[in-house]
């Protein structure tokens, strides 16, 4: 089994989402010792955002730009890694009410018609139906259902919708929120999330 592990926080070792995602992967590997883990740090090694030059290259125009050519190969690797993985673990903080831009850049390389979804007479159909996903989510405020900020939440809801669009239904969300309220609240939120991770597969 192959596990694709993505991190997108810019905070490095201080990142809560990275702590959660690494613990999820460790738990999954403990449950499936023969697993192969593919790791992508999207924050430290991001893909370029899509441009007209990308589209031109995809349509056969070629690319005289070495940086763009390298980036096109990176996007192809992103797609192949996803297609070959049975489990996807996505570490994502909330930045300005949504996901970090390097994670969006990754999504723009793997959400491809004919590869990960298709359009049919009955609407779009995801092509990644036999995969499992975990979202390791962190955020400074309280945005889960029932909180005043819930209507502004476009982080987890976006990823859940996107994964469903690609055929990956019911991703598990492990969340630590309210991290900026105070130290005690932060510690309790992280402890609760780690407890949920320890229960995966139990």
C-alpha atoms as a printed R data frame, in Angstrom:
    type eleno elety resid chain resno       x      y       z
1   ATOM     1    CA   UNK     A     1   0.000  0.000   0.000
2   ATOM     2    CA   UNK     A     2   1.182  3.524  -0.789
3   ATOM     3    CA   UNK     A     3   0.464  6.564   1.386
4   ATOM     4    CA   UNK     A     4   0.774 10.058  -0.089
5   ATOM     5    CA   UNK     A     5   1.628 12.552   2.674
6   ATOM     6    CA   UNK     A     6   1.262 16.273   1.890
7   ATOM     7    CA   UNK     A     7   2.159 19.206   4.144
8   ATOM     8    CA   UNK     A     8   1.439 22.832   3.308
9   ATOM     9    CA   UNK     A     9   2.143 24.897   6.444
10  ATOM    10    CA   UNK     A    10   4.868 27.552   6.282
11  ATOM    11    CA   UNK     A    11   5.645 27.163  10.006
12  ATOM    12    CA   UNK     A    12   8.020 24.200   9.795
13  ATOM    13    CA   UNK     A    13   8.548 22.421  13.112
14  ATOM    14    CA   UNK     A    14   6.175 24.854  14.856
15  ATOM    15    CA   UNK     A    15   3.259 23.755  12.656
16  ATOM    16    CA   UNK     A    16   0.337 21.999  14.319
17  ATOM    17    CA   UNK     A    17  -1.007 20.643  11.022
18  ATOM    18    CA   UNK     A    18   2.399 19.071  10.350
19  ATOM    19    CA   UNK     A    19   2.354 17.490  13.804
20  ATOM    20    CA   UNK     A    20  -1.076 16.041  13.154
21  ATOM    21    CA   UNK     A    21  -0.333 14.816   9.629
22  ATOM    22    CA   UNK     A    22   2.906 13.120  10.691
23  ATOM    23    CA   UNK     A    23   1.106 11.392  13.550
24  ATOM    24    CA   UNK     A    24  -1.631 10.209  11.202
25  ATOM    25    CA   UNK     A    25   0.966  8.745   8.842
26  ATOM    26    CA   UNK     A    26   2.813  7.106  11.739
27  ATOM    27    CA   UNK     A    27  -0.451  5.556  12.919
28  ATOM    28    CA   UNK     A    28  -1.265  4.276   9.434
29  ATOM    29    CA   UNK     A    29   2.212  2.799   9.009
30  ATOM    30    CA   UNK     A    30   1.865  1.089  12.390
31  ATOM    31    CA   UNK     A    31  -1.380 -0.448  11.160
32  ATOM    32    CA   UNK     A    32   0.103 -1.320   7.752
33  ATOM    33    CA   UNK     A    33   3.843 -1.946   8.282
34  ATOM    34    CA   UNK     A    34   4.501 -2.731   4.620
35  ATOM    35    CA   UNK     A    35   3.278  0.689   3.487
36  ATOM    36    CA   UNK     A    36   5.375  2.962   1.287
37  ATOM    37    CA   UNK     A    37   5.152  6.663   2.132
38  ATOM    38    CA   UNK     A    38   5.586  9.372  -0.504
39  ATOM    39    CA   UNK     A    39   6.147 12.759   1.139
40  ATOM    40    CA   UNK     A    40   5.693 16.193  -0.408
41  ATOM    41    CA   UNK     A    41   6.439 19.383   1.501
42  ATOM    42    CA   UNK     A    42   4.430 21.747  -0.656
43  ATOM    43    CA   UNK     A    43   5.447 24.805   1.358
44  ATOM    44    CA   UNK     A    44   9.212 24.347   1.009
45  ATOM    45    CA   UNK     A    45   9.076 23.029  -2.569
46  ATOM    46    CA   UNK     A    46   5.931 24.511  -4.151
47  ATOM    47    CA   UNK     A    47   4.780 24.167  -7.714
48  ATOM    48    CA   UNK     A    48   4.344 27.299  -9.766
49  ATOM    49    CA   UNK     A    49   0.820 28.622 -10.064
50  ATOM    50    CA   UNK     A    50  -0.837 27.919 -13.382
51  ATOM    51    CA   UNK     A    51  -0.183 30.331 -16.221
52  ATOM    52    CA   UNK     A    52  -0.921 30.698 -19.876
53  ATOM    53    CA   UNK     A    53   2.494 29.191 -20.590
54  ATOM    54    CA   UNK     A    54   1.466 26.018 -18.764
55  ATOM    55    CA   UNK     A    55  -1.670 25.745 -20.876
56  ATOM    56    CA   UNK     A    56   0.268 26.389 -24.076
57  ATOM    57    CA   UNK     A    57   2.767 23.658 -23.201
58  ATOM    58    CA   UNK     A    58  -0.043 21.193 -22.448
59  ATOM    59    CA   UNK     A    59  -1.530 21.982 -25.861
60  ATOM    60    CA   UNK     A    60   1.725 21.095 -27.605
61  ATOM    61    CA   UNK     A    61   3.447 24.458 -27.916
62  ATOM    62    CA   UNK     A    62   6.463 23.218 -25.975
63  ATOM    63    CA   UNK     A    63   8.435 25.283 -23.497
64  ATOM    64    CA   UNK     A    64  11.788 27.017 -24.044
65  ATOM    65    CA   UNK     A    65  11.812 27.943 -20.341
66  ATOM    66    CA   UNK     A    66  13.824 25.442 -18.268
67  ATOM    67    CA   UNK     A    67  12.058 26.467 -15.055
68  ATOM    68    CA   UNK     A    68   8.640 25.918 -16.612
69  ATOM    69    CA   UNK     A    69   9.720 22.572 -18.068
70  ATOM    70    CA   UNK     A    70  10.906 21.411 -14.637
71  ATOM    71    CA   UNK     A    71   7.623 22.569 -13.151
72  ATOM    72    CA   UNK     A    72   5.633 20.640 -15.743
73  ATOM    73    CA   UNK     A    73   7.526 17.475 -14.770
74  ATOM    74    CA   UNK     A    74   6.755 18.215 -11.120
75  ATOM    75    CA   UNK     A    75   3.046 18.430 -11.919
76  ATOM    76    CA   UNK     A    76   3.205 15.109 -13.743
77  ATOM    77    CA   UNK     A    77   4.860 13.562 -10.676
78  ATOM    78    CA   UNK     A    78   2.107 14.963  -8.445
79  ATOM    79    CA   UNK     A    79  -0.526 13.249 -10.573
80  ATOM    80    CA   UNK     A    80   1.305  9.926 -10.780
81  ATOM    81    CA   UNK     A    81   1.905  9.855  -7.016
82  ATOM    82    CA   UNK     A    82  -1.776 10.455  -6.374
83  ATOM    83    CA   UNK     A    83  -2.942  7.826  -8.842
84  ATOM    84    CA   UNK     A    84  -0.591  5.220  -7.347
85  ATOM    85    CA   UNK     A    85  -1.528  5.919  -3.702
86  ATOM    86    CA   UNK     A    86  -4.339  4.248  -1.806
87  ATOM    87    CA   UNK     A    87  -4.335  6.721   1.100
88  ATOM    88    CA   UNK     A    88  -3.831 10.496   0.993
89  ATOM    89    CA   UNK     A    89  -2.959 12.474   4.133
90  ATOM    90    CA   UNK     A    90  -3.240 16.244   3.727
91  ATOM    91    CA   UNK     A    91  -1.810 18.564   6.360
92  ATOM    92    CA   UNK     A    92  -3.386 21.981   6.017
93  ATOM    93    CA   UNK     A    93  -3.634 25.042   8.222
94  ATOM    94    CA   UNK     A    94  -6.285 27.681   7.556
95  ATOM    95    CA   UNK     A    95  -4.836 30.818   5.982
96  ATOM    96    CA   UNK     A    96  -7.258 33.707   5.506
97  ATOM    97    CA   UNK     A    97 -10.270 31.379   5.773
98  ATOM    98    CA   UNK     A    98  -9.042 28.815   3.232
99  ATOM    99    CA   UNK     A    99  -6.159 26.503   2.298
100 ATOM   100    CA   UNK     A   100  -2.540 27.619   1.678
101 ATOM   101    CA   UNK     A   101  -1.765 28.554  -1.916
102 ATOM   102    CA   UNK     A   102   0.869 25.807  -2.416
103 ATOM   103    CA   UNK     A   103  -1.833 23.229  -1.678
104 ATOM   104    CA   UNK     A   104  -4.107 24.914  -4.220
105 ATOM   105    CA   UNK     A   105  -1.247 24.759  -6.740
106 ATOM   106    CA   UNK     A   106  -0.997 20.994  -6.093
107 ATOM   107    CA   UNK     A   107  -4.749 20.636  -6.605
108 ATOM   108    CA   UNK     A   108  -4.546 22.480  -9.914
109 ATOM   109    CA   UNK     A   109  -2.079 19.839 -11.154
110 ATOM   110    CA   UNK     A   110  -4.060 16.768 -10.102
111 ATOM   111    CA   UNK     A   111  -7.664 17.855 -10.762
112 ATOM   112    CA   UNK     A   112  -7.567 17.008 -14.457
113 ATOM   113    CA   UNK     A   113 -10.480 15.984 -16.647
114 ATOM   114    CA   UNK     A   114  -9.978 12.489 -18.021
115 ATOM   115    CA   UNK     A   115  -7.434 11.686 -15.306
116 ATOM   116    CA   UNK     A   116  -9.060 12.195 -11.914
117 ATOM   117    CA   UNK     A   117 -12.595 13.157 -12.979
118 ATOM   118    CA   UNK     A   118 -14.754 13.181 -16.070
119 ATOM   119    CA   UNK     A   119 -17.877 14.909 -17.295
120 ATOM   120    CA   UNK     A   120 -20.870 12.742 -18.122
121 ATOM   121    CA   UNK     A   121 -24.473 13.318 -19.179
122 ATOM   122    CA   UNK     A   122 -25.354 12.986 -15.503
123 ATOM   123    CA   UNK     A   123 -22.769 15.507 -14.334
124 ATOM   124    CA   UNK     A   124 -19.151 15.241 -13.181
125 ATOM   125    CA   UNK     A   125 -17.851 11.873 -11.985
126 ATOM   126    CA   UNK     A   126 -14.772 11.346  -9.842
127 ATOM   127    CA   UNK     A   127 -12.338  8.664 -10.970
128 ATOM   128    CA   UNK     A   128 -10.529  8.103  -7.644
129 ATOM   129    CA   UNK     A   129 -13.230  6.047  -5.973
130 ATOM   130    CA   UNK     A   130 -11.077  3.452  -4.196
131 ATOM   131    CA   UNK     A   131  -8.938  5.819  -2.154
132 ATOM   132    CA   UNK     A   132  -9.078  7.017   1.449
133 ATOM   133    CA   UNK     A   133  -8.164 10.504   2.644
134 ATOM   134    CA   UNK     A   134  -7.310 12.127   5.959
135 ATOM   135    CA   UNK     A   135  -7.282 15.893   6.459
136 ATOM   136    CA   UNK     A   136  -5.051 17.147   9.281
137 ATOM   137    CA   UNK     A   137  -6.518 20.576   9.924
138 ATOM   138    CA   UNK     A   138  -5.347 23.425  12.141
139 ATOM   139    CA   UNK     A   139  -6.687 26.939  12.608
140 ATOM   140    CA   UNK     A   140  -6.356 29.785  15.047
141 ATOM   141    CA   UNK     A   141 -10.046 30.486  15.528
142 ATOM   142    CA   UNK     A   142 -13.202 28.430  15.939
143 ATOM   143    CA   UNK     A   143 -14.833 27.641  12.609
144 ATOM   144    CA   UNK     A   144 -16.418 24.222  13.112
145 ATOM   145    CA   UNK     A   145 -20.226 23.900  12.918
146 ATOM   146    CA   UNK     A   146 -22.009 25.653  15.762
147 ATOM   147    CA   UNK     A   147 -19.392 28.385  16.116
148 ATOM   148    CA   UNK     A   148 -19.958 31.992  14.984
149 ATOM   149    CA   UNK     A   149 -17.169 31.701  12.408
150 ATOM   150    CA   UNK     A   150 -18.608 28.599  10.740
151 ATOM   151    CA   UNK     A   151 -20.027 30.536   7.785
152 ATOM   152    CA   UNK     A   152 -16.524 31.790   6.960
153 ATOM   153    CA   UNK     A   153 -14.950 28.325   6.843
154 ATOM   154    CA   UNK     A   154 -13.595 27.566   3.347
155 ATOM   155    CA   UNK     A   155 -10.714 25.291   4.294
156 ATOM   156    CA   UNK     A   156 -11.995 21.861   5.321
157 ATOM   157    CA   UNK     A   157 -15.254 22.312   3.386
158 ATOM   158    CA   UNK     A   158 -13.327 23.112   0.206
159 ATOM   159    CA   UNK     A   159 -11.075 20.058   0.550
160 ATOM   160    CA   UNK     A   160 -13.981 17.755   1.386
161 ATOM   161    CA   UNK     A   161 -15.868 19.040  -1.656
162 ATOM   162    CA   UNK     A   162 -12.827 18.758  -3.907
163 ATOM   163    CA   UNK     A   163 -11.996 15.228  -2.788
164 ATOM   164    CA   UNK     A   164 -15.622 14.205  -3.271
165 ATOM   165    CA   UNK     A   165 -15.554 15.721  -6.759
166 ATOM   166    CA   UNK     A   166 -12.574 13.464  -7.507
167 ATOM   167    CA   UNK     A   167 -14.374 10.406  -6.140
168 ATOM   168    CA   UNK     A   168 -12.838 10.263  -2.648
169 ATOM   169    CA   UNK     A   169 -15.866 10.364  -0.392
170 ATOM   170    CA   UNK     A   170 -16.065 10.854   3.367
171 ATOM   171    CA   UNK     A   171 -12.492 11.930   4.133
172 ATOM   172    CA   UNK     A   172 -11.653 11.789   7.837
173 ATOM   173    CA   UNK     A   173 -10.960 15.205   9.358
174 ATOM   174    CA   UNK     A   174  -8.656 15.447  12.375
175 ATOM   175    CA   UNK     A   175  -8.908 19.020  13.621
176 ATOM   176    CA   UNK     A   176  -7.171 21.263  16.124
177 ATOM   177    CA   UNK     A   177  -8.772 24.701  16.193
178 ATOM   178    CA   UNK     A   178  -8.870 27.705  18.495
179 ATOM   179    CA   UNK     A   179  -5.075 27.564  18.615
180 ATOM   180    CA   UNK     A   180  -4.712 31.338  18.885
181 ATOM   181    CA   UNK     A   181  -7.156 31.748  21.781
182 ATOM   182    CA   UNK     A   182  -4.661 30.925  24.524
183 ATOM   183    CA   UNK     A   183  -2.001 28.352  25.375
184 ATOM   184    CA   UNK     A   184  -4.311 26.211  27.478
185 ATOM   185    CA   UNK     A   185  -6.923 26.043  24.723
186 ATOM   186    CA   UNK     A   186  -4.224 25.198  22.172
187 ATOM   187    CA   UNK     A   187  -2.787 22.377  24.266
188 ATOM   188    CA   UNK     A   188  -6.233 20.879  24.833
189 ATOM   189    CA   UNK     A   189  -7.109 21.044  21.120
190 ATOM   190    CA   UNK     A   190  -3.879 19.333  20.096
191 ATOM   191    CA   UNK     A   191  -4.280 16.662  22.784
192 ATOM   192    CA   UNK     A   192  -7.813 15.910  21.581
193 ATOM   193    CA   UNK     A   193  -6.660 15.627  17.962
194 ATOM   194    CA   UNK     A   194  -3.813 13.289  18.921
195 ATOM   195    CA   UNK     A   195  -6.261 11.136  20.842
196 ATOM   196    CA   UNK     A   196  -8.432 10.857  17.732
197 ATOM   197    CA   UNK     A   197  -5.379  9.872  15.693
198 ATOM   198    CA   UNK     A   198  -4.455  7.156  18.190
199 ATOM   199    CA   UNK     A   199  -7.936  5.680  17.720
200 ATOM   200    CA   UNK     A   200  -7.631  5.346  13.920
201 ATOM   201    CA   UNK     A   201  -8.244  1.768  12.949
202 ATOM   202    CA   UNK     A   202  -8.820  0.693  16.538
